[in-house]
Coordinates of C-alpha atoms in Angstrom, one line a residue:
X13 CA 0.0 0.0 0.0
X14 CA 1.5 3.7 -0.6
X15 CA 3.8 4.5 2.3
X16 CA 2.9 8.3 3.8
X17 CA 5.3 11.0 3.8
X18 CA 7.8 10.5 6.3
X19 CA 8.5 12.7 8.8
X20 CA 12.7 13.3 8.4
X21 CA 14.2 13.9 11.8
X22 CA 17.8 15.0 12.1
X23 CA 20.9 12.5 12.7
X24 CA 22.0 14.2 15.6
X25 CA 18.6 14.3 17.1
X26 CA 17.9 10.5 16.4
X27 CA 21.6 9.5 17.9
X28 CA 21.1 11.3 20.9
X29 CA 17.4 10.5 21.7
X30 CA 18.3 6.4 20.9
X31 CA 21.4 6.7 23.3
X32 CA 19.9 8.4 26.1
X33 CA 16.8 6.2 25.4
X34 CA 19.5 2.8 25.6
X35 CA 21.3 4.3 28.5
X36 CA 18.5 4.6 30.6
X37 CA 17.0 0.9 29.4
X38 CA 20.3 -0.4 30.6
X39 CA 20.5 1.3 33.7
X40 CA 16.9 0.8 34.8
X41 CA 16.0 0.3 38.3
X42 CA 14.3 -3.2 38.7
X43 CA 11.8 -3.7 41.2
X44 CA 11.7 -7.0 43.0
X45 CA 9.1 -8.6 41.4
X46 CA 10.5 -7.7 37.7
X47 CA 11.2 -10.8 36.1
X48 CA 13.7 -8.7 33.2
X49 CA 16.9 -10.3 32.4
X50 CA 19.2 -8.2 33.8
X51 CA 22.3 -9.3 31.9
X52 CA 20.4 -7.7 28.8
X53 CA 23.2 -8.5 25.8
X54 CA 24.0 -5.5 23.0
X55 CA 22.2 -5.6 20.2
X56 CA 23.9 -7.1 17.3
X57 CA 23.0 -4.1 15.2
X58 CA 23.0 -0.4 15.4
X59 CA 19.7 0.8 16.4
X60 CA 19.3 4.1 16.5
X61 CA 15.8 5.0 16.3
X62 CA 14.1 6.2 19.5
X63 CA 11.5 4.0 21.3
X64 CA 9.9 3.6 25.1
X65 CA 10.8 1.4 27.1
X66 CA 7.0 -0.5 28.6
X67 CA 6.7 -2.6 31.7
X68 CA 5.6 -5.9 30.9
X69 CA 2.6 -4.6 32.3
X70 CA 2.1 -1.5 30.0
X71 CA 2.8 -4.1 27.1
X72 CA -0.2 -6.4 27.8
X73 CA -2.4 -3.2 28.6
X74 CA -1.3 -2.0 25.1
X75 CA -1.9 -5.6 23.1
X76 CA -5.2 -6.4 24.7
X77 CA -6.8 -3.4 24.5
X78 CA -8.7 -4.4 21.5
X79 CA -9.7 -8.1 21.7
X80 CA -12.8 -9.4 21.6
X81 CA -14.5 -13.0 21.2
X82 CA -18.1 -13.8 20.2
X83 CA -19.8 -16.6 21.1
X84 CA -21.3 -19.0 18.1
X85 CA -24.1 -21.8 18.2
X86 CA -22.9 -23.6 15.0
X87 CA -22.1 -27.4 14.6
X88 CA -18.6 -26.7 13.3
X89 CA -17.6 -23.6 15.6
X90 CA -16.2 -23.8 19.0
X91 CA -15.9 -19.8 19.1
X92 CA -14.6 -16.7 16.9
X93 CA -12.2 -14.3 18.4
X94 CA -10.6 -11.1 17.2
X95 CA -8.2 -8.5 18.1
X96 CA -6.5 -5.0 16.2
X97 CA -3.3 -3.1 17.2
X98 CA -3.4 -0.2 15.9
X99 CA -0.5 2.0 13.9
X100 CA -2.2 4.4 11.8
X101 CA -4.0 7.1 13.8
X102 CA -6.8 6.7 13.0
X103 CA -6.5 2.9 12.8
X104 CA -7.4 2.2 8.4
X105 CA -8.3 -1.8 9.6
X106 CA -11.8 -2.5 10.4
X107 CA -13.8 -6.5 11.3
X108 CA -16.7 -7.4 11.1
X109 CA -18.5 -11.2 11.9
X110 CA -22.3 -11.7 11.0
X111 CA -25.0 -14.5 11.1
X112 CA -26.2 -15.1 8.0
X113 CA -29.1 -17.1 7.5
X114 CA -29.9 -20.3 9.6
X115 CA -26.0 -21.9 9.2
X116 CA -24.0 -19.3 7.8
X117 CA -21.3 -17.4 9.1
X118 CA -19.3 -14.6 7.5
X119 CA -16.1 -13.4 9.2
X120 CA -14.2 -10.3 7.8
X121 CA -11.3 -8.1 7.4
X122 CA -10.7 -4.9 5.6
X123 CA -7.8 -3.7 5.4
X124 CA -7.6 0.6 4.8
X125 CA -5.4 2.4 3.3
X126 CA -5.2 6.6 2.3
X127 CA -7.9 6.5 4.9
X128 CA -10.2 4.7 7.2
X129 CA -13.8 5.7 5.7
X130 CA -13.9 3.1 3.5
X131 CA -12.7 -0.2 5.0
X132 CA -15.0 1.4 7.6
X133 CA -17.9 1.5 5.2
X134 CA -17.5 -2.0 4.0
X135 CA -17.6 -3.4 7.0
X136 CA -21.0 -3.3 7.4
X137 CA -22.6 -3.0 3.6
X138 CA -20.0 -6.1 2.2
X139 CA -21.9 -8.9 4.6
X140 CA -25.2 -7.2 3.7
X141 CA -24.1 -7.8 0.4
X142 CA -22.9 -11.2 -0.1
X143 CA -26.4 -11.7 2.4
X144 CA -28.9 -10.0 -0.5
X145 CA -26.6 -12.3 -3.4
X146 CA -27.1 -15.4 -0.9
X147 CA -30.9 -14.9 -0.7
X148 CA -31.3 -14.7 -4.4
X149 CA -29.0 -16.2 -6.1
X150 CA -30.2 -18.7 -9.1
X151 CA -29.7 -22.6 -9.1
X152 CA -27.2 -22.1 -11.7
X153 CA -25.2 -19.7 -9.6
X154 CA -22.4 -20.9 -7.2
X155 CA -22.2 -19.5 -4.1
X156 CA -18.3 -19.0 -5.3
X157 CA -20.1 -16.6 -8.2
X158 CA -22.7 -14.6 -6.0
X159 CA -20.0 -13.7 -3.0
X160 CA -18.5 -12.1 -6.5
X161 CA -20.8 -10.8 -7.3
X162 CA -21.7 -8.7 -4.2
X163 CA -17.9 -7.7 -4.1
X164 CA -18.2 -6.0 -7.4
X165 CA -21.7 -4.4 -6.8
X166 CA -20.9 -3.0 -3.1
X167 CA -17.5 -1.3 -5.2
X168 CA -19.9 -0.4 -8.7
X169 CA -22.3 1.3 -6.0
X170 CA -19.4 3.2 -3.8
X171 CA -18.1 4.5 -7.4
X172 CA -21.9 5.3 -8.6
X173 CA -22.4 7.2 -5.7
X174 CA -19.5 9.7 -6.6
X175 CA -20.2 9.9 -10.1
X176 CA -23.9 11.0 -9.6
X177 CA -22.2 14.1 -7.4
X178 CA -21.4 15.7 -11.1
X179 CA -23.0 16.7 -14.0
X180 CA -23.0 14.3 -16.6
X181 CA -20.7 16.2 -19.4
X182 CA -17.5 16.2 -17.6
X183 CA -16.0 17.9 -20.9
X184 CA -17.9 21.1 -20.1
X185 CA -17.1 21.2 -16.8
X186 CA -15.4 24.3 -15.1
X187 CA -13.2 23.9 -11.4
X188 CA -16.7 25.9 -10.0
X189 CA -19.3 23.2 -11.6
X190 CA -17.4 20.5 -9.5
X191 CA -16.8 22.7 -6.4
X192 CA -20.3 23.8 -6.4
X193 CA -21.5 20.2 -6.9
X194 CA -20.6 20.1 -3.3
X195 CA -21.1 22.8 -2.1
X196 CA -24.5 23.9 -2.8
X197 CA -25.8 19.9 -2.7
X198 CA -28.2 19.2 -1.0
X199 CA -26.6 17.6 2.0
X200 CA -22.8 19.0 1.8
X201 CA -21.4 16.8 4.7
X202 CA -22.6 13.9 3.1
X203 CA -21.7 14.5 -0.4
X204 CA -18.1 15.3 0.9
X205 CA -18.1 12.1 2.9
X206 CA -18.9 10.4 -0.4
X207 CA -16.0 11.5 -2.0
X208 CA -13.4 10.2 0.5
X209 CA -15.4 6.9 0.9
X210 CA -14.5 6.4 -2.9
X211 CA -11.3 8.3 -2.5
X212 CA -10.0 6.2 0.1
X213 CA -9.2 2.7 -0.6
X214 CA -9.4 -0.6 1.2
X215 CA -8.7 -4.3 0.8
X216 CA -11.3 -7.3 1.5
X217 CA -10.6 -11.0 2.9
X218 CA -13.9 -12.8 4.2
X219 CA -15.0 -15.9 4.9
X220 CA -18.2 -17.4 4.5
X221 CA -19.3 -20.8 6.8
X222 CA -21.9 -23.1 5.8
X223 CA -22.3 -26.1 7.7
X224 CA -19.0 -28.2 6.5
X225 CA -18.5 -25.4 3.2
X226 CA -16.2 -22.9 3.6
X227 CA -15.6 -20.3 1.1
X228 CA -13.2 -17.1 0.8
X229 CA -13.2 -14.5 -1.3
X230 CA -10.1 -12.0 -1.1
X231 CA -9.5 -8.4 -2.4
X232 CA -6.5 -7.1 -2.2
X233 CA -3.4 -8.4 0.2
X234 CA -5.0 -9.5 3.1
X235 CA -4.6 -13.6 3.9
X236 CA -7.4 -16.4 5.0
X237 CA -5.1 -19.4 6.4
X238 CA -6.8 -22.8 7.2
X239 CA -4.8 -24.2 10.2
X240 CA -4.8 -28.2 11.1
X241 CA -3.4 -30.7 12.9
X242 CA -2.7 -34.3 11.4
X243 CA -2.9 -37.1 13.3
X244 CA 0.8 -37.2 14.0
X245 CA 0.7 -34.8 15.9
X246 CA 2.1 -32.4 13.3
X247 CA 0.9 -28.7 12.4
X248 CA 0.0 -27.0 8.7
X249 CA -1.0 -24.0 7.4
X250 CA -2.5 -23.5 3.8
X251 CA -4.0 -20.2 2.6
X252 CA -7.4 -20.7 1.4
X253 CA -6.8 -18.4 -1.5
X254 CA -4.1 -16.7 -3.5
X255 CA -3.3 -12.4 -3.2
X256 CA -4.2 -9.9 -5.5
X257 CA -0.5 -8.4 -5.4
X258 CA 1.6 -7.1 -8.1
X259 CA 3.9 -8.9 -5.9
X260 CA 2.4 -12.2 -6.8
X261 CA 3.6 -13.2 -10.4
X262 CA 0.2 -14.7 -11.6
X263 CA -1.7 -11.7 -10.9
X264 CA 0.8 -9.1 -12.4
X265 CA 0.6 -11.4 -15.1
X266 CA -3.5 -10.8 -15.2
X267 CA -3.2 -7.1 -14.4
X268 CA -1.1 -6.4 -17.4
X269 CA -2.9 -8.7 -19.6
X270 CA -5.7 -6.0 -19.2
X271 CA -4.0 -3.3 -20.7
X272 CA -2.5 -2.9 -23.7
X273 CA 1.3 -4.1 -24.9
X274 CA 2.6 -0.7 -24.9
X275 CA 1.5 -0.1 -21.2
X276 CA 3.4 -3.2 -19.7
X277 CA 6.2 -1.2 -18.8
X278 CA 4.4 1.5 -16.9
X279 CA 2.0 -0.1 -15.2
X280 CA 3.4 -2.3 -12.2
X281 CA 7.0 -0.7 -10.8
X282 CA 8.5 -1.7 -7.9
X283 CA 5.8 -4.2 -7.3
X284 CA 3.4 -1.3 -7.2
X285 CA 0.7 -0.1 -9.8
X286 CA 2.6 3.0 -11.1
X287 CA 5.0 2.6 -8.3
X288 CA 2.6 3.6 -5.6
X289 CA -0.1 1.2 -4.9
X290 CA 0.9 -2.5 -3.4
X291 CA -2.2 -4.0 -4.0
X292 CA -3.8 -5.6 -7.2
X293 CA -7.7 -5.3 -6.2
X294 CA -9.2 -3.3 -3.5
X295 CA -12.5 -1.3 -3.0
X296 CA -12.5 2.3 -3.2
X297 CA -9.3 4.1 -4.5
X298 CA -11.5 5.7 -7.2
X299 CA -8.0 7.6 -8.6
X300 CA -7.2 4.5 -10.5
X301 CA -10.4 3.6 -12.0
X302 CA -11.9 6.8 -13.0
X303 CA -12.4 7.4 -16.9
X304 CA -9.4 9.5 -18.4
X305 CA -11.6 12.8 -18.0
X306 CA -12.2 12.5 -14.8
X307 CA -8.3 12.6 -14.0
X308 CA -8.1 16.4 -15.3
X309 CA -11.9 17.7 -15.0
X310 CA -13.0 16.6 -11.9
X311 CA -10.6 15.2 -9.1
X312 CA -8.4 18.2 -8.3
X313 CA -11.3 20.2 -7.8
X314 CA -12.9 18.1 -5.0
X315 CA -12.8 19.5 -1.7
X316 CA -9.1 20.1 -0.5
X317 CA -9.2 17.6 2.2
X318 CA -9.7 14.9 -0.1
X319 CA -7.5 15.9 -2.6
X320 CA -4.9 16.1 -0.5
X321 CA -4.6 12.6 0.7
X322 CA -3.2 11.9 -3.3
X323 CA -2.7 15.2 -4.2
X324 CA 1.8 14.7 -4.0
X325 CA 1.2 11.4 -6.5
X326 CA -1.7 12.4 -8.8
X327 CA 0.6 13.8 -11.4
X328 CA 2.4 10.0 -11.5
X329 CA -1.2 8.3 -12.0
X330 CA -2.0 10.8 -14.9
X331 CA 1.0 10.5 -16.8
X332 CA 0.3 6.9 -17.0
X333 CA -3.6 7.1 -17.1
X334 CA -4.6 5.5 -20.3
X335 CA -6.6 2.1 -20.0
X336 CA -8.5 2.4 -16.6
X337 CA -9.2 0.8 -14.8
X338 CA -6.4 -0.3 -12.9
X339 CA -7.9 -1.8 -9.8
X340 CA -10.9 -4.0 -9.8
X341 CA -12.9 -5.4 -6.3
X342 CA -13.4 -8.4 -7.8
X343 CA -11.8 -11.2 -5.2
X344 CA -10.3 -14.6 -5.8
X345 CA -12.5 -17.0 -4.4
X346 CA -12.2 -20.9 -3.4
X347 CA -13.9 -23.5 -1.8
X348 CA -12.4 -26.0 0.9
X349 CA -14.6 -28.9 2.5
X350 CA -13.8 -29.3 6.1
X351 CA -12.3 -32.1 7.1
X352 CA -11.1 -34.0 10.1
X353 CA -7.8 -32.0 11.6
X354 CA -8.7 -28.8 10.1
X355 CA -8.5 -26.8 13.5
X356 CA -8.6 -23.3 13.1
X357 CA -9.3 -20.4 10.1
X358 CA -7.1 -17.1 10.7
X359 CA -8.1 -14.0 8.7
X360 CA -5.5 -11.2 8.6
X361 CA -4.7 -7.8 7.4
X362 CA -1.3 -7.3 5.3
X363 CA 0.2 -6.1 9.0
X364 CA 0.2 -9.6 10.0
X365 CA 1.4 -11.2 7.1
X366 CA 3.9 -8.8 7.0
X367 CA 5.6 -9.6 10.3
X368 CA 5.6 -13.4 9.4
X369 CA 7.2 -13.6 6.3
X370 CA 8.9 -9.7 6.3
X371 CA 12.0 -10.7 3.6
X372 CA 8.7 -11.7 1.1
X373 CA 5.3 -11.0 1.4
X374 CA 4.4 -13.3 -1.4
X375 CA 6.0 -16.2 0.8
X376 CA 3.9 -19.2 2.3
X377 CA 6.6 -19.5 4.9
X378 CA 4.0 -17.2 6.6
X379 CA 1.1 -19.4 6.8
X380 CA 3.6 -21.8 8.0
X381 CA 4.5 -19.7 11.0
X382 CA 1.1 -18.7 11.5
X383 CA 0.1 -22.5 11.7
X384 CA 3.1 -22.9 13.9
X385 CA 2.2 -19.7 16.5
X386 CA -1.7 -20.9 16.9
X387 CA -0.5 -24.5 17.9
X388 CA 1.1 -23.1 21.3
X389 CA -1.6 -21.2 22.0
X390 CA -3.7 -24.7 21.6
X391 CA -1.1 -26.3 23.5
X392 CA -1.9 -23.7 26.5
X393 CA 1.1 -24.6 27.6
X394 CA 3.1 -21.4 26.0
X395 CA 1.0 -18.9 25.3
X396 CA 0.7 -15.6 27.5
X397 CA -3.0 -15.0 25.8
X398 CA -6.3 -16.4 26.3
X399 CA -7.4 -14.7 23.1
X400 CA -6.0 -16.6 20.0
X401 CA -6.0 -13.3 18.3
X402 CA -4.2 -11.5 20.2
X403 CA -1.5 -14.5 20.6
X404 CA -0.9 -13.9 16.8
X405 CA -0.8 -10.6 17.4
X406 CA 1.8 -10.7 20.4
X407 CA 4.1 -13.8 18.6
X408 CA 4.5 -11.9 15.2
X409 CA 5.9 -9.3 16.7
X410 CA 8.4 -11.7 18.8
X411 CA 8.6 -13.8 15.3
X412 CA 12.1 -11.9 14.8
X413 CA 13.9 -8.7 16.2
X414 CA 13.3 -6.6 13.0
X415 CA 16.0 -4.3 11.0
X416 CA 14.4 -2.9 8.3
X417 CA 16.8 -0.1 7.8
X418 CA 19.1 -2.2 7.1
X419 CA 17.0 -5.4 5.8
X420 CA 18.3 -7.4 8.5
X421 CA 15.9 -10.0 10.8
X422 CA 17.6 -12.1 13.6
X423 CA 15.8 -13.8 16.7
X424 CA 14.7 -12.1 19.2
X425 CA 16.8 -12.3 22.9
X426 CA 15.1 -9.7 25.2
X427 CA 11.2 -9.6 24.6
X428 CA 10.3 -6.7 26.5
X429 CA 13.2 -4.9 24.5
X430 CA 11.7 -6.1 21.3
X431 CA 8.2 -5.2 22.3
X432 CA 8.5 -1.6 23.6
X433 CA 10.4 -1.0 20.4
X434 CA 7.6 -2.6 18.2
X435 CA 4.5 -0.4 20.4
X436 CA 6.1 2.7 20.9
X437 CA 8.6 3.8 17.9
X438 CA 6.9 6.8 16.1
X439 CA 6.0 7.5 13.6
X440 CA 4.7 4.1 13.9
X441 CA 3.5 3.6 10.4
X442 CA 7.2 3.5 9.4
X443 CA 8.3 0.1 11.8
X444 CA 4.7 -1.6 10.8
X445 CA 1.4 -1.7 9.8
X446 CA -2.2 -1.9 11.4
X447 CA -2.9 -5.7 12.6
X448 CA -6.2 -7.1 12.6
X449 CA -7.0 -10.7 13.3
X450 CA -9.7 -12.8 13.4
X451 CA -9.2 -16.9 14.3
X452 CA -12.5 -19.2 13.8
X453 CA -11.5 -22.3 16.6
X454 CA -13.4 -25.2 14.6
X455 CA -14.8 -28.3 16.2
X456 CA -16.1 -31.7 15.0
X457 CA -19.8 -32.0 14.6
X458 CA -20.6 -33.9 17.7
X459 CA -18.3 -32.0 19.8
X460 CA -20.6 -29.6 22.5
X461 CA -17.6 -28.5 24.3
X462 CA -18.1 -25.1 25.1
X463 CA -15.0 -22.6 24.9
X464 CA -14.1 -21.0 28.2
X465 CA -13.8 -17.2 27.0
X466 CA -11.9 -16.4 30.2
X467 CA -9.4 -13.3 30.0
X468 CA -10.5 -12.9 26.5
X469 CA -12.1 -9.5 26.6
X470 CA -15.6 -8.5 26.1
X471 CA -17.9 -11.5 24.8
X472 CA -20.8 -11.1 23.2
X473 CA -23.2 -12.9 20.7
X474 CA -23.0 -12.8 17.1
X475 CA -25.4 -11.0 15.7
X476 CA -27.3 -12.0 12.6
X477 CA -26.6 -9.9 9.3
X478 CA -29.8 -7.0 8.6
X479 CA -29.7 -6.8 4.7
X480 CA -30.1 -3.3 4.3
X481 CA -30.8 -1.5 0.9
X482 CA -28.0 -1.1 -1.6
X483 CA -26.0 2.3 -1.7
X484 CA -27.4 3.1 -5.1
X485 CA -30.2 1.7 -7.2
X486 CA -29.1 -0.4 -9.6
X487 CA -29.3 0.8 -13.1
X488 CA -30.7 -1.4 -15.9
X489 CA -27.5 -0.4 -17.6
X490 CA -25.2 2.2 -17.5
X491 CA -21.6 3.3 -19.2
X492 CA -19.5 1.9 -15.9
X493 CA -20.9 -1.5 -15.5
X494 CA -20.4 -2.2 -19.2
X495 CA -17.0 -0.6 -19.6
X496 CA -16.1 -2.4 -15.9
X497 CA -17.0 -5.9 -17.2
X498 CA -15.6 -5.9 -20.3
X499 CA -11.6 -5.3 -18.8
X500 CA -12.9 -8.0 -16.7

């Protein structure tokens, strides 16, 4: 995802504020019922970037302060738990988990960027989505196809929604047609909110629970990992389904094939569309999917505080804009049967997967480590959590002392060194990402154990999905659906 501006701080400023802050680390006073290390060894590289040092106290205040766990009365789940660390300010990563129908559960992560307004959004409309395409969906349809289907109508309807801000002719329009648009309409906060829904972007990995049929759909660079445990005794992680990542060779592949030959060269750089955006598909991020008019005629003249949020980049988008669009909502989806063993699902944001498998984001070694984290905290023998999210949470950030200033990982040897670095550098958004995480714990069909949801944080029922009205109605037809489907 585009990286903000960084704020530049001077050398000698840094050096001073990371020796004093090492000095007095080293030199802390213990009290007698600290159980620190006090033979705390030098870090094996320089370090110079200011940090906190936390209590162990203070740390566990800080990663539990957003963990939740909902109870479930479903044949196949024991209990759903999730929990968010935050790094932007305002956090960009939003949940959601919703009953749908009789059976059904849909579990959820949406993973903001540019801004939180419209992971925030989705988080509510996309289950009321892929609920209306459930309800009525044809015999011929697969519930694969309708869960697609709601992705691209909950994005066609956020996009619609801006559009019908403007007069039609965007070739007559003047930098006062499209302030005035919002500024004389009808209900100006709302139009303005409009705009930075569709302005800000956001990814979208869900799940979707039917008795023993599981189904994910994923847009964007989020991960859904299906964790079990063989009979062996022996622990596996497999993601459900693939990334849309200019990162992931296939789907650069795909995202040029949707342009012309002449564009190949200018369209992914750096792994990034343009060589700003990390993600392949997301909702949102209306910049990249606009048609070519709207690029000159209409988006610098939004209101300022949208604008601004792409306003240092927008020049590199036009001088590339030719083909849009260059993002689509439309996931990858798959299907996977539960079977015997298969123990746990974990949905994460990019900030997770990030931490596990830093030196490449596209590698599986993460679900790996993710299968390998969630076994101590089934082993209870380990774990310093009673929420299985937060565990993941906690353990990626222990997964490896990270360097990125130098593109260096090594092991971790002092925890709560490693920890008050990870919670308290600033800015923050520069050392790592929001984390959001949601783990399903599965059970077999005749299993009524209950889960204890002690020290979890708040528990409460899930709720069951209200299918509310789309954003926009739908058009028989109109110029976006066609031109969208047909790059499709």
């Amino acid at each position: 995802m585009p990286v903000p501006i960084r704020t530049i701080s001077t050398v000698a400023v840094s050096l001073g504020l990371s020796g004093a802050t090492y000095y007095i680390y080293q030199n802390q006073p213990r009290k007698q019922n600290d159980t620190f290390d006090n033979n705390i060894q030098e870090q094996p590289y320089n370090d110079s970037r200011p940090f906190k040092w936390l209590t162990p106290e203070e740390i566990n205040t800080r990663l539990r302060a957003k963990q939740f766990a909902n109870k479930v009365n479903l044949n196949h789940v024991r209990a759903v738990y999730t929990s968010q660390l935050a790094s932007n300010n305002p956090v960009e990563d939003h949940y959601s988990t919703y009953l749908i129908g009789n059976n059904g559960l849909y579990a959820g992560v949406y993973d903001g960027h540019i801004g939180p307004l419209c992971s925030k959004l989705i988080r509510k409309q996309l289950p009321s989505y892929v609920a209306r395409q459930l309800e009525t969906k044809t015999e011929k349809e697969t519930v694969e196809e309708a869960i697609s289907t709601a992705f691209v109508d909950l994005d066609q309807d956020i996009q619609q929604r801006f559009y019908d801000l403007f007069p039609r002719n965007v070739q007559r329009l003047t930098e006062k047609d499209v302030q005035d648009a919002v500024r004389k309409h009808a209900n100006p906060a709302a139009a303005d909110l409009i705009i930075k829904e569709a302005i800000h972007g956001s990814c979208a990995c869900a799940i979707y629970l039917d008795g023993d049929d599981l189904y994910a759909a994923n847009t964007g660079d989020s991960r859904v990992v299906i964790v079990r445990q063989e009979e062996d005794g022996t622990w596996s992680g497999r993601r459900l389904v693939e990334e849309e990542s200019p990162a992931n060779p296939a789907w650069r592949e795909h995202m040029i094939s949707q342009h012309p030959p002449d564009e190949a060269e200018d369209i992914i750089k750096r792994n990034r569309i343009f060589g700003l955006i990390a993600v392949g598909g997301s909702f949102g991020d209306i910049m990249y999917k606009v048609p070519r008019d709207y690029q000159i005629k209409v988006l610098p003249f939004i209101p300022y505080e949208a604008y601004s949020t792409f306003a240092r980049y927008h020049h590199r988008i036009v001088v590339n804009y030719r083909t849009p669009p260059y993002l689509s909502s439309k996931p990858l989806t798959s299907h996977h049967k539960l079977q015997k063993g298969d123990k746990y699902i974990i949905i994460g944001t990019d900030g997770l997967w990030d931490e596990l498998s830093w030196d490449n984001v596209r590698s599986e070694d993460g679900d790996q480590v993710a299968a390998q984290l969630i076994s101590i905290w089934d082993s209870a023998k380990n774990s310093k959590e009673a929420n299985p999210a937060t565990h993941m949470i906690r353990e990626s950030l222990l997964y490896d002392a990270v360097y990125k200033n130098i593109g260096v990982r090594v092991p971790v040897t002092d925890e709560t060194l490693e920890m008050s670095k990870r919670l308290t550098r600033q800015p923050s958004r520069r050392y790592r990402d929001d984390i959001t995480v949601t783990v399903i714990e599965l059970k077999d069909q005749n299993d009524h154990t209950e889960a204890s949801l002690q020290d979890v944080g708040p528990v409460t029922s899930v709720e069951q999905i209200e299918i509310e009205p789309r954003l926009v109605i739908p058009k028989k037809s109109n110029w976006y659906s066609g031109w969208l489907w047909s790059r499709l």
